[in-house]
Short mmCIF file of C-alpha atoms and ligand atoms in Angstrom, two decimals:
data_model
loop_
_atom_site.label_atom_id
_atom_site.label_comp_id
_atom_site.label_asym_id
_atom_site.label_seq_id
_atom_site.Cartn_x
_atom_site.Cartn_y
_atom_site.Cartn_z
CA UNK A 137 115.82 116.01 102.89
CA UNK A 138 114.89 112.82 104.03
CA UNK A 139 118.14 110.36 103.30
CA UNK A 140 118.40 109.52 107.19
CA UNK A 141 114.75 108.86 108.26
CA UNK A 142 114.24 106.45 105.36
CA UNK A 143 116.90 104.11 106.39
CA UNK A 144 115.17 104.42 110.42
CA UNK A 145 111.71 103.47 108.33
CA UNK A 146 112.55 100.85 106.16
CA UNK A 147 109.86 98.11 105.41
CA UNK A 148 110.28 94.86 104.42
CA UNK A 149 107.74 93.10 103.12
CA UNK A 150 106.73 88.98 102.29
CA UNK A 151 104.54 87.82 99.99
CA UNK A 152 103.59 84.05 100.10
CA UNK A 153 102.40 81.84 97.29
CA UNK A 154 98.26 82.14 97.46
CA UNK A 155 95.29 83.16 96.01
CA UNK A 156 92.51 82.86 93.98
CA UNK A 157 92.10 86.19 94.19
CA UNK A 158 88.01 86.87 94.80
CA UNK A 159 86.01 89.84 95.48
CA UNK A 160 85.34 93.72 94.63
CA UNK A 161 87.61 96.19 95.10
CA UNK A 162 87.94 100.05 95.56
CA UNK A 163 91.48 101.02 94.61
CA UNK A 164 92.63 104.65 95.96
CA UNK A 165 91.97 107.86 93.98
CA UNK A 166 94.18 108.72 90.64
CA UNK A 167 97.64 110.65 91.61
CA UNK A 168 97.92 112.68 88.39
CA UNK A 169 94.22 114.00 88.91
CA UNK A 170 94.45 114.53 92.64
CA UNK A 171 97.82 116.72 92.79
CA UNK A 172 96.13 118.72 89.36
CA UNK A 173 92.99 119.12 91.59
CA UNK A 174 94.86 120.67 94.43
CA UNK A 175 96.61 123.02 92.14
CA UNK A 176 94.18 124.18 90.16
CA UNK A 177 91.84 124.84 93.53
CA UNK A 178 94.51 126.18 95.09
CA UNK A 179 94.67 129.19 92.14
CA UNK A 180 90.96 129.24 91.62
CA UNK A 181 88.66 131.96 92.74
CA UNK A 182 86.22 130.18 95.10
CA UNK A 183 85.64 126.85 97.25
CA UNK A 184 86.32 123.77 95.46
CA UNK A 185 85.35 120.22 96.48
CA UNK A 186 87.54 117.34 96.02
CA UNK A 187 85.84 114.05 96.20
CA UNK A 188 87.80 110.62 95.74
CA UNK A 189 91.53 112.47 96.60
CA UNK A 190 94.43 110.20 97.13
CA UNK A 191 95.35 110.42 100.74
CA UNK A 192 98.78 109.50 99.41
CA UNK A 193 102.08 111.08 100.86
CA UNK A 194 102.93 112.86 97.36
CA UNK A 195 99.57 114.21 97.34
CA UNK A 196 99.60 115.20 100.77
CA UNK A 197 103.39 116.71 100.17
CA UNK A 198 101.01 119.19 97.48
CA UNK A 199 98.51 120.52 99.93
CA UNK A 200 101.59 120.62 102.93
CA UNK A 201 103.30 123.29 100.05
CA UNK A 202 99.90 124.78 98.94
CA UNK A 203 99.42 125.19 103.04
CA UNK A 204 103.08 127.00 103.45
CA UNK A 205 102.04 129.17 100.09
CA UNK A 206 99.11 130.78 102.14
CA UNK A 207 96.29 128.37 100.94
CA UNK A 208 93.80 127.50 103.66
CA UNK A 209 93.06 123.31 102.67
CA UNK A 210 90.42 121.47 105.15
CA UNK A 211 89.88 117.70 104.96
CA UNK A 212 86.33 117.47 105.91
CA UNK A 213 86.56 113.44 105.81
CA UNK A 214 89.32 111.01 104.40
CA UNK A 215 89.78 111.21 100.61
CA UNK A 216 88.03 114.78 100.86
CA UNK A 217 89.93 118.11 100.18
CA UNK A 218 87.84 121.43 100.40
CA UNK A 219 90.23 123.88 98.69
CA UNK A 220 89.90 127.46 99.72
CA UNK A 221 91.52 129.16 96.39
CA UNK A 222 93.10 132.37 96.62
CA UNK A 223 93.16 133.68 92.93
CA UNK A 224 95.42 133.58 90.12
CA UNK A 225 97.87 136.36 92.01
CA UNK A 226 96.94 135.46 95.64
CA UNK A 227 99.77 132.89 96.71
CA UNK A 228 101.98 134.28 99.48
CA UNK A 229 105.84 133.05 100.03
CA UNK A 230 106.84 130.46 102.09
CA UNK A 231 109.78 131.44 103.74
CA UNK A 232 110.79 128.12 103.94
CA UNK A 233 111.47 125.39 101.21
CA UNK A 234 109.30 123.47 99.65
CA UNK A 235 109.23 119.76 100.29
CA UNK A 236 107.90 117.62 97.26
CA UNK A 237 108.79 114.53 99.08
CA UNK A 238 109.30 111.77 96.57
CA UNK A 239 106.65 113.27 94.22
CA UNK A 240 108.18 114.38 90.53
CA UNK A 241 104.62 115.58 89.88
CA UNK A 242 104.50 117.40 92.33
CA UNK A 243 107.61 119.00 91.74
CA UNK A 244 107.69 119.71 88.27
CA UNK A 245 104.07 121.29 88.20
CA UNK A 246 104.69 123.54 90.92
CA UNK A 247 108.27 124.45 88.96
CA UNK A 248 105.83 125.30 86.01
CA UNK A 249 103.94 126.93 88.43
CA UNK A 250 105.95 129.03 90.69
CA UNK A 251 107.54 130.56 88.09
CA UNK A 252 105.95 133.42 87.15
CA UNK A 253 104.96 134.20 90.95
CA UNK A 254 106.03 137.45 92.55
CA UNK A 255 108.40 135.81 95.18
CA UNK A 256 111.32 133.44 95.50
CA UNK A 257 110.38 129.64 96.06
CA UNK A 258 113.22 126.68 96.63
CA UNK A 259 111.79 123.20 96.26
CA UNK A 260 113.06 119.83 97.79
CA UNK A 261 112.59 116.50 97.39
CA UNK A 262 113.95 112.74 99.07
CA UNK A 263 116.85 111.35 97.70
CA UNK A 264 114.71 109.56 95.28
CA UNK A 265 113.75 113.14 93.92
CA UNK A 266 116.64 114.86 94.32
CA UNK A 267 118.17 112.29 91.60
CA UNK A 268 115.40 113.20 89.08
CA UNK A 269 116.39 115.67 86.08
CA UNK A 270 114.61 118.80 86.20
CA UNK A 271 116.23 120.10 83.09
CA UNK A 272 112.88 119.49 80.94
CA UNK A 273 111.48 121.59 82.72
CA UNK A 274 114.22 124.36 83.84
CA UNK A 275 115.14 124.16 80.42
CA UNK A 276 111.90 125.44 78.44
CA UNK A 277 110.27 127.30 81.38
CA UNK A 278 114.31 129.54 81.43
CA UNK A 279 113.18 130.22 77.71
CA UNK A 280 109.89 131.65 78.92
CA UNK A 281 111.70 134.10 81.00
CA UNK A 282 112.09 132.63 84.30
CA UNK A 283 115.16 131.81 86.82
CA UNK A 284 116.00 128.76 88.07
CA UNK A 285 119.07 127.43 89.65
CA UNK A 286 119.29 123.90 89.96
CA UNK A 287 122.46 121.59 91.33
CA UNK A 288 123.90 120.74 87.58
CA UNK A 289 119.73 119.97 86.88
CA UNK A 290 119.04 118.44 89.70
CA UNK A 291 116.72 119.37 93.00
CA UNK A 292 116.72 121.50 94.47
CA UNK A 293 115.70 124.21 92.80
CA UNK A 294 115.46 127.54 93.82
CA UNK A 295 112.90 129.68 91.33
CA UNK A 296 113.72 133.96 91.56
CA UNK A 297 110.62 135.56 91.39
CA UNK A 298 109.04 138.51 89.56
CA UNK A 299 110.57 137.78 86.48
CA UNK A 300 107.91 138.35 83.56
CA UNK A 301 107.18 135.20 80.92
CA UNK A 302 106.48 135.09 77.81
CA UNK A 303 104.62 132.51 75.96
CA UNK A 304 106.48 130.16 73.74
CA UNK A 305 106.00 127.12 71.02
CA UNK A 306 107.68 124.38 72.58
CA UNK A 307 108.09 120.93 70.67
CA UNK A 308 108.83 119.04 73.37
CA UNK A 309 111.58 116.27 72.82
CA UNK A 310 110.29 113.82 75.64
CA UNK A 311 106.29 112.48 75.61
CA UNK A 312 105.87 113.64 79.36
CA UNK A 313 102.96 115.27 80.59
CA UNK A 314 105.19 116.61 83.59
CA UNK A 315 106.79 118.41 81.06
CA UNK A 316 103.22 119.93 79.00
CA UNK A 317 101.63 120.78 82.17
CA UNK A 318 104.75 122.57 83.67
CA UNK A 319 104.37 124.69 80.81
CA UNK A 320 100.71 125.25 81.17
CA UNK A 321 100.95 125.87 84.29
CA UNK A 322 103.38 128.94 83.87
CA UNK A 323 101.62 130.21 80.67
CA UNK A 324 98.54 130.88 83.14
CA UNK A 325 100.99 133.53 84.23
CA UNK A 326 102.57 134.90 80.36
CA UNK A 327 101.92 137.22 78.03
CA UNK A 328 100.69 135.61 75.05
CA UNK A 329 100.20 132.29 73.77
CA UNK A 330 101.93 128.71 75.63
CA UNK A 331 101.70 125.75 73.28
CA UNK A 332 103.26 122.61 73.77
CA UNK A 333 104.11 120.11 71.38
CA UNK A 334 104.35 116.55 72.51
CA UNK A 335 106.49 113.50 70.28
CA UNK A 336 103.58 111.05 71.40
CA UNK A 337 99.77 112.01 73.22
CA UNK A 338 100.70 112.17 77.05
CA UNK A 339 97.92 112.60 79.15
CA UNK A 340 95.66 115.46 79.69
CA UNK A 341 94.36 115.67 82.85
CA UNK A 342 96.05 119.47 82.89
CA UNK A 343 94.14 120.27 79.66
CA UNK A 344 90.81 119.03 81.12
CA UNK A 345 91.23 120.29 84.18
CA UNK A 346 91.73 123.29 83.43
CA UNK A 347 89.03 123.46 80.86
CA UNK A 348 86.60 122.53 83.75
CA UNK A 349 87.62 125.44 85.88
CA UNK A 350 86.94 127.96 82.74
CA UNK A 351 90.11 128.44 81.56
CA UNK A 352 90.07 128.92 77.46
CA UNK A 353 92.20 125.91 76.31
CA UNK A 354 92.77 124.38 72.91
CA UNK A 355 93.90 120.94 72.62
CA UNK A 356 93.78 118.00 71.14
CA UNK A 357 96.33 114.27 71.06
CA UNK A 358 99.92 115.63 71.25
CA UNK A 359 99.15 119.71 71.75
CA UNK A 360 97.61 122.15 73.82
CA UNK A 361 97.44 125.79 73.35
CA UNK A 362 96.36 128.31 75.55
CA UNK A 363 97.23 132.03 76.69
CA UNK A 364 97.56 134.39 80.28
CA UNK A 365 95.31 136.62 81.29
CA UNK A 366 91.86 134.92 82.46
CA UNK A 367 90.91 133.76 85.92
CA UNK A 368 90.08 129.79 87.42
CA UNK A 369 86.64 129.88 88.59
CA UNK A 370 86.32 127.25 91.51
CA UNK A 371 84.28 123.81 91.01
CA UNK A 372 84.13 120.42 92.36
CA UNK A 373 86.27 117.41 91.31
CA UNK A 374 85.27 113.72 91.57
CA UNK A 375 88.84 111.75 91.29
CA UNK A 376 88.14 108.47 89.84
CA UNK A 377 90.11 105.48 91.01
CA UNK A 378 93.89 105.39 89.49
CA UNK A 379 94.47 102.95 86.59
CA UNK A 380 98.09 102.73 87.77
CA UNK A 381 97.12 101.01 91.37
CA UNK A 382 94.56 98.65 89.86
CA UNK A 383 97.38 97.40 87.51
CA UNK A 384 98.60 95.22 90.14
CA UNK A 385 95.66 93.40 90.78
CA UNK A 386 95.04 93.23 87.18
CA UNK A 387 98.27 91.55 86.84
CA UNK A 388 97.69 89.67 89.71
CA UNK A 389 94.23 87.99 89.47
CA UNK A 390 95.60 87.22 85.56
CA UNK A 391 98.69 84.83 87.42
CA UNK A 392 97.00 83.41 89.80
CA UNK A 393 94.92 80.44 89.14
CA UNK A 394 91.27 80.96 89.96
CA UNK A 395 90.86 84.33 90.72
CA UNK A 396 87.92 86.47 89.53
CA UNK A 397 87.97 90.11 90.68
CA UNK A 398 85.91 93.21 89.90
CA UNK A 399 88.08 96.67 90.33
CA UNK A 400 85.23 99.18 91.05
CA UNK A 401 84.78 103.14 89.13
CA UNK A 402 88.54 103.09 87.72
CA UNK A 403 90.00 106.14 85.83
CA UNK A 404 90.02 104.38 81.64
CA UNK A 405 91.78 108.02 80.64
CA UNK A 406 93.08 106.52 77.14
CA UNK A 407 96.66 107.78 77.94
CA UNK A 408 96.58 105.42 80.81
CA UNK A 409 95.18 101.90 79.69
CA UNK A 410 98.25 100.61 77.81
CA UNK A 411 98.83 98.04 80.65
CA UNK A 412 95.13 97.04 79.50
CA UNK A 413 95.57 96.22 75.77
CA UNK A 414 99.16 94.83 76.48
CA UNK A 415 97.76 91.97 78.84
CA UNK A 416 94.95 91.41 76.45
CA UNK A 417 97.74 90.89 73.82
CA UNK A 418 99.62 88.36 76.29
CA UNK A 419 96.65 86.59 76.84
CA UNK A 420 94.41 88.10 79.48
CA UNK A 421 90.64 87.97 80.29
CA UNK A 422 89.94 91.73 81.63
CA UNK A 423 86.28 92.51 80.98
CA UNK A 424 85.38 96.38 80.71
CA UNK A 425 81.88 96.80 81.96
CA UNK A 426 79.64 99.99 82.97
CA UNK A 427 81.25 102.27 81.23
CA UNK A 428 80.63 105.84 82.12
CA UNK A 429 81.57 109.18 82.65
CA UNK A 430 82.22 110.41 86.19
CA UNK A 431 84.05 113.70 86.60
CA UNK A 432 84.64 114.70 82.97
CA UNK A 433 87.12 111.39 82.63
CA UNK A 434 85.74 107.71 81.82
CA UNK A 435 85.43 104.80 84.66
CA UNK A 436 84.23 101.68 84.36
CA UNK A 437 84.43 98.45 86.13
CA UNK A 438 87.03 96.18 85.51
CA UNK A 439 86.52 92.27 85.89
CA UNK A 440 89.50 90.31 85.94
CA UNK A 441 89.50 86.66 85.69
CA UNK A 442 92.75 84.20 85.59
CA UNK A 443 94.45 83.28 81.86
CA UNK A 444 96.93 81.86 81.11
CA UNK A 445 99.89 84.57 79.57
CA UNK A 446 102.34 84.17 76.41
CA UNK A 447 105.27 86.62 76.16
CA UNK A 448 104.29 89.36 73.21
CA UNK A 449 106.59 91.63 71.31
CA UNK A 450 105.42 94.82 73.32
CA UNK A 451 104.36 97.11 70.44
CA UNK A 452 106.19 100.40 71.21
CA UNK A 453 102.85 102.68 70.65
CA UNK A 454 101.67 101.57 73.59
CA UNK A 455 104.67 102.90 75.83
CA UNK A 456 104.25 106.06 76.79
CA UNK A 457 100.26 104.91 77.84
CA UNK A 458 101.86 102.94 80.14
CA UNK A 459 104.33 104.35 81.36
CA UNK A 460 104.12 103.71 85.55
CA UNK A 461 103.16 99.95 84.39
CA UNK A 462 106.07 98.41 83.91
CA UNK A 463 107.10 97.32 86.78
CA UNK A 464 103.93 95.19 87.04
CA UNK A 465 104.47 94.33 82.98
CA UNK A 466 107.54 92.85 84.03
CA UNK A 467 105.97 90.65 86.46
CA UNK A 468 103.63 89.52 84.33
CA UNK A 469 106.27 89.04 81.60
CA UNK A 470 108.31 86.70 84.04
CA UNK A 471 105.58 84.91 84.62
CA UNK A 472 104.25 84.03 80.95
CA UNK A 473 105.22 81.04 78.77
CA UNK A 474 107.73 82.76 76.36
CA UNK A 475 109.70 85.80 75.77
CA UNK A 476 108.59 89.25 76.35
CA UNK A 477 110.44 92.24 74.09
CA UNK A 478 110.07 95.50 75.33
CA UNK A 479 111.66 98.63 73.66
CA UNK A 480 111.14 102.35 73.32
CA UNK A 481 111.13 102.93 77.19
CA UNK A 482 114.26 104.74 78.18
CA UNK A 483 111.97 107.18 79.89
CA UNK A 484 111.96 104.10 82.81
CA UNK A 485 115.42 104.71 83.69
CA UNK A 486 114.51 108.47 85.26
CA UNK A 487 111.71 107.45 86.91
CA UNK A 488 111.04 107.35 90.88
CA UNK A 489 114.28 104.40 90.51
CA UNK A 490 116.02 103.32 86.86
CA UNK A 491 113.28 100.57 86.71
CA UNK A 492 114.58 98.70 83.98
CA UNK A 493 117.50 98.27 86.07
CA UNK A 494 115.84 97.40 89.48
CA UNK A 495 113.43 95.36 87.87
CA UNK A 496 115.98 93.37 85.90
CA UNK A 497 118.32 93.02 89.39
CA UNK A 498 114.80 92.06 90.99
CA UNK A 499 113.50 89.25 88.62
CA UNK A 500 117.49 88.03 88.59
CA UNK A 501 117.65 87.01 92.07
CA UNK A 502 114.31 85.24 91.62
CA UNK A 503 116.00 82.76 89.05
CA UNK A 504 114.06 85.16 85.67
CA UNK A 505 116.50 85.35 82.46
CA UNK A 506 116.00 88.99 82.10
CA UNK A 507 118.43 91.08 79.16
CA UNK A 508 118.82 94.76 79.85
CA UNK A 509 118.57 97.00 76.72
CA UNK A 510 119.40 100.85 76.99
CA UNK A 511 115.50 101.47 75.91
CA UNK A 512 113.62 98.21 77.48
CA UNK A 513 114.52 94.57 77.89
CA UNK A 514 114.00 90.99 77.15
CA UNK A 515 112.11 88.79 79.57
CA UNK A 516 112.25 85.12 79.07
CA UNK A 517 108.95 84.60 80.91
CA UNK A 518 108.18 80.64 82.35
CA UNK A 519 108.06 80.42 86.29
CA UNK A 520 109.16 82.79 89.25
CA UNK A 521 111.38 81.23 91.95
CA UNK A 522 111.88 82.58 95.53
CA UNK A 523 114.33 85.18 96.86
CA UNK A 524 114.62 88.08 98.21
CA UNK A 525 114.50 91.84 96.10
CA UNK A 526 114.94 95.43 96.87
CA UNK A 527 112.34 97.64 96.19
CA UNK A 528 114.89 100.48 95.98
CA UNK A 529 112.26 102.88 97.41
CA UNK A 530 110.34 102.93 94.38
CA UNK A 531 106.57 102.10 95.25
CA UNK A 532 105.95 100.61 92.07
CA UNK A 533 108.93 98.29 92.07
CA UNK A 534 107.75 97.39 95.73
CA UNK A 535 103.79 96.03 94.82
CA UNK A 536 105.13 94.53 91.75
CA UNK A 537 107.43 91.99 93.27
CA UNK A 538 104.34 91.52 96.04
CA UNK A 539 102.47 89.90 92.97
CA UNK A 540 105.69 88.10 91.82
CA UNK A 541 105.08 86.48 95.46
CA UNK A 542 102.31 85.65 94.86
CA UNK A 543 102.95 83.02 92.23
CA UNK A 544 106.83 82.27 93.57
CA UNK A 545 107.14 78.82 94.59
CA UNK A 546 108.04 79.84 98.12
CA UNK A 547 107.73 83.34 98.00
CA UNK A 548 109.58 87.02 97.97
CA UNK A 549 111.15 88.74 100.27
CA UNK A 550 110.54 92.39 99.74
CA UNK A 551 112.92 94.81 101.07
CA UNK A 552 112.45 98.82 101.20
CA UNK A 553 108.54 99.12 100.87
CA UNK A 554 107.85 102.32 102.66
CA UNK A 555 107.27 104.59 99.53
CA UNK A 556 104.32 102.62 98.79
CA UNK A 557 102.48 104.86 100.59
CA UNK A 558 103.29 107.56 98.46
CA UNK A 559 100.39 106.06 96.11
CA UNK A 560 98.78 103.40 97.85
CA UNK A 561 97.84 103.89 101.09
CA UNK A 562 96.65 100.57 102.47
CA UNK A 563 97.91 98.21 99.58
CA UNK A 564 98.83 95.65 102.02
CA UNK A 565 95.17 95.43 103.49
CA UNK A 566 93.05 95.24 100.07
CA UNK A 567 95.36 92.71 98.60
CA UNK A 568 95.36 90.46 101.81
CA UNK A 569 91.50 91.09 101.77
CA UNK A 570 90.84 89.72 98.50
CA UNK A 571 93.82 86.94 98.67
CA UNK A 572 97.23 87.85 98.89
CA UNK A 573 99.52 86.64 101.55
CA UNK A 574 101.83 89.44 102.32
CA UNK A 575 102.78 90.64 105.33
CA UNK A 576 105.45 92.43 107.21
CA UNK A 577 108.68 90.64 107.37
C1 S3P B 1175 102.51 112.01 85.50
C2 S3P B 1175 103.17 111.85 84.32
C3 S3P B 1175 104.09 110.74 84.06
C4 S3P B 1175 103.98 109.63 85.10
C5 S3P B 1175 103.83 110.14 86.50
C6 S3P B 1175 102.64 111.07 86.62
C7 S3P B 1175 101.62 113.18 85.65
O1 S3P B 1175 105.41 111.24 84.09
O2 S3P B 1175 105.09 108.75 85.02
O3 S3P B 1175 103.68 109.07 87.42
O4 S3P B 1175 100.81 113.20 86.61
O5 S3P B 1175 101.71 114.09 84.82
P1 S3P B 1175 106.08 111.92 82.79
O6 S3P B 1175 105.18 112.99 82.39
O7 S3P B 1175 107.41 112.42 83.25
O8 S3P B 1175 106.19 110.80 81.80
#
């Protein structure tokens, strides 16, 4: 674990009144696609090509583990993976544990996944991880037929191998496609039929994926089905760009007066675009243009031009499709004319930090009335004053109070900004190249 070096490479960042924000951007490649991707090559029979990958430390924690499993992973340029698959039964065991870093995707797929291998695995994660509960997936996949000891639910967890599944019906109490695609995952590996039911439509990048590499899968909004037995035929992936780091500058360019910028070939999965329809409720101007498919998933370009925001009753539909944007909603919540309502997101409180909580503490100490709710909050919205936040380690938390800098009268200070890298490599660069003033502190 990784409690010590953390504290050696803390980050602090500041982010200085400024803008318009101008230009086009490329934002890195999607998370949720890129670690599926690796997987999925990884248990394929063939070469498969992935185009677009996030060279983000959670995705690079999934080919480090694929690498200890036996899995030979080149990178023939930067944002390439060629996966060498070894087959459905061709994984070897580590011998060591597993480090997921601070990924939860990462860890709960390859829980769904390691499960019905022939050999003991133990998985590991930061301290951010290691305070994540694993139960919704322990808890189901145990039911199946595997083994898992966990510390009271928590990481690590050490998986027993060669324990035989069997495919169950699970109605799954949370809307988390962690929890679907751990289960799909280990009913590659079970007699019978896997089917998970979900409370609300998560997203399916599993379901796709899957389906691309020619495994029989039935699903449709809120369930998949599918059975054991076939085999993953190898094929290339194009990753489009992830909705979840262009939410930033969508938030962004909306604040700050002036700004016009076009967000090139992003990932418009439906399960994602909440964040989308949400600003357009509070007020933005986000134009969708180009439309197209690229990869099996729809892109487009996004144009982004400033708007004035009003606080909106967040309709709670729209959640779990937004799940990771919060912590930019929030910004853009503190800095609209009115109150914003948010409810029906407890699910924020398990994430990489409780971000109701750290983005309540955050928006606090820059002079925001915020209430905390168990499920959401309210956010009286007006203007953002200066101070100094913690990012707690959470990346999200971290860029999110970089745009609340950017329309601060003096500015934020940011502290704890390392884990940005585990999804956006070079955030700092692309949002000082089109505008932002943020730099190290
Ligand atoms: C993800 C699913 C979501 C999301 C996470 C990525 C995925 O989590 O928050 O960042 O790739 O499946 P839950 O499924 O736990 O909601």
């Amino acid at each position: 674990m990784s409690g010590a070096s953390d504290a050696a490479w803390r980050l602090d960042w500041i982010s200085r009144p400024a803008g318009p924000l101008r230009g086009t951007l490329a934002v890195p490649g999607d998370k949720s696609v890129s670690h599926r991707a690796l997987m999925l090559g990884a248990l394929a029979e063939g070469d498969s090509h992935i185009r677009g990958f996030l060279e983000g430390e959670d995705t690079r924690a999934t080919a480090a583990v694929f690498a200890q499993l036996g899995v030979s992973i080149e990178t023939p340029a930067p944002g390439e993976r060629l996966v060498h698959g070894v087959g459905l039964h061709g994984l070897r065991a580590a011998g060591r544990p597993l480090d997921c870093g601070n990924a939860g995707t990462g860890m709960r797929l390859l829980t769904g996944l390691l499960a019905g291998q022939a050999f003991d695995s133990t998985l590991v994660g930061d301290e951010s991880l290691s305070r994540r509960p694993m139960r919704r997936v322990t808890e189901p996949l145990e039911r199946m037929g595997a083994r898992i000891d966990t510390r009271e639910g928590l990481p690590p967890l050490h998986l027993h191998g060669g324990r035989r599944l069997e495919g169950i019906r699970y109605e799954s109490p949370v809307a988390s496609a962690q929890v679907k695609s751990a289960l799909l995952l280990a009913g590659l590996y079970s007699q019978g039929e896997t089917e998970v039911l979900e409370p609300h439509p998560t997203r399916d990048y599993t379901e796709r994926m899957l389906a691309a590499f020619g495994w029989p899968i039935d699903f449709a909004p809120g369930r998949a089905r599918l059975a054991g037995g076939y085999t993953l035929h190898a094929t290339d992936v194009q990753v489009p760009a992830d909705f979840s780091s262009a939410a930033f500058f969508l938030v962004a360019a909306s604040l700050a007066p002036g700004s016009d910028l076009l967000l090139r070939a992003v990932g418009l999965n439906p399960r994602r675009t909440g964040l989308l329809q949400a600003l357009r409720l509070m007020g933005a101007d986000i134009e969708v243009l180009d439309e197209r498919a690229s990869g099996g998933e729809p892109v487009a370009d996004l144009r982004v031009r400033h708007a004035p925001l009003h606080g909106v009753e967040l309709p709670e539909a729209l959640v779990p499709d937004m799940i990771d944007e919060f912590p930019a909603l929030f910004v853009a919540a503190a800095a609209a004319r009115g109150t914003t309502v948010i409810r029906g997101a407890a699910e924020l409180r398990v994430k990489e930090s409780d971000r109701i909580a750290t983005m309540a503490a955050g928006l606090r100490a820059l002079g925001v009335t915020v209430q905390e709710t168990p499920d959401g909050a309210e956010i009286a919205g007006g203007t953002v004053g200066s101070g100094t936040v913690q990012g707690h380690g959470d990346h999200r938390v971290a860029m999110s109070f970089a745009v609340a800098g950017l329309v601060a009268d003096e500015g934020v200070r940011v502290e704890d900004c390392r884990n940005v890298a585990t999804s956006f490599p070079g955030f700092v660069e692309l949002a000082n190249g089109c505008g932002f003033a943020l730099a190290e502190a």
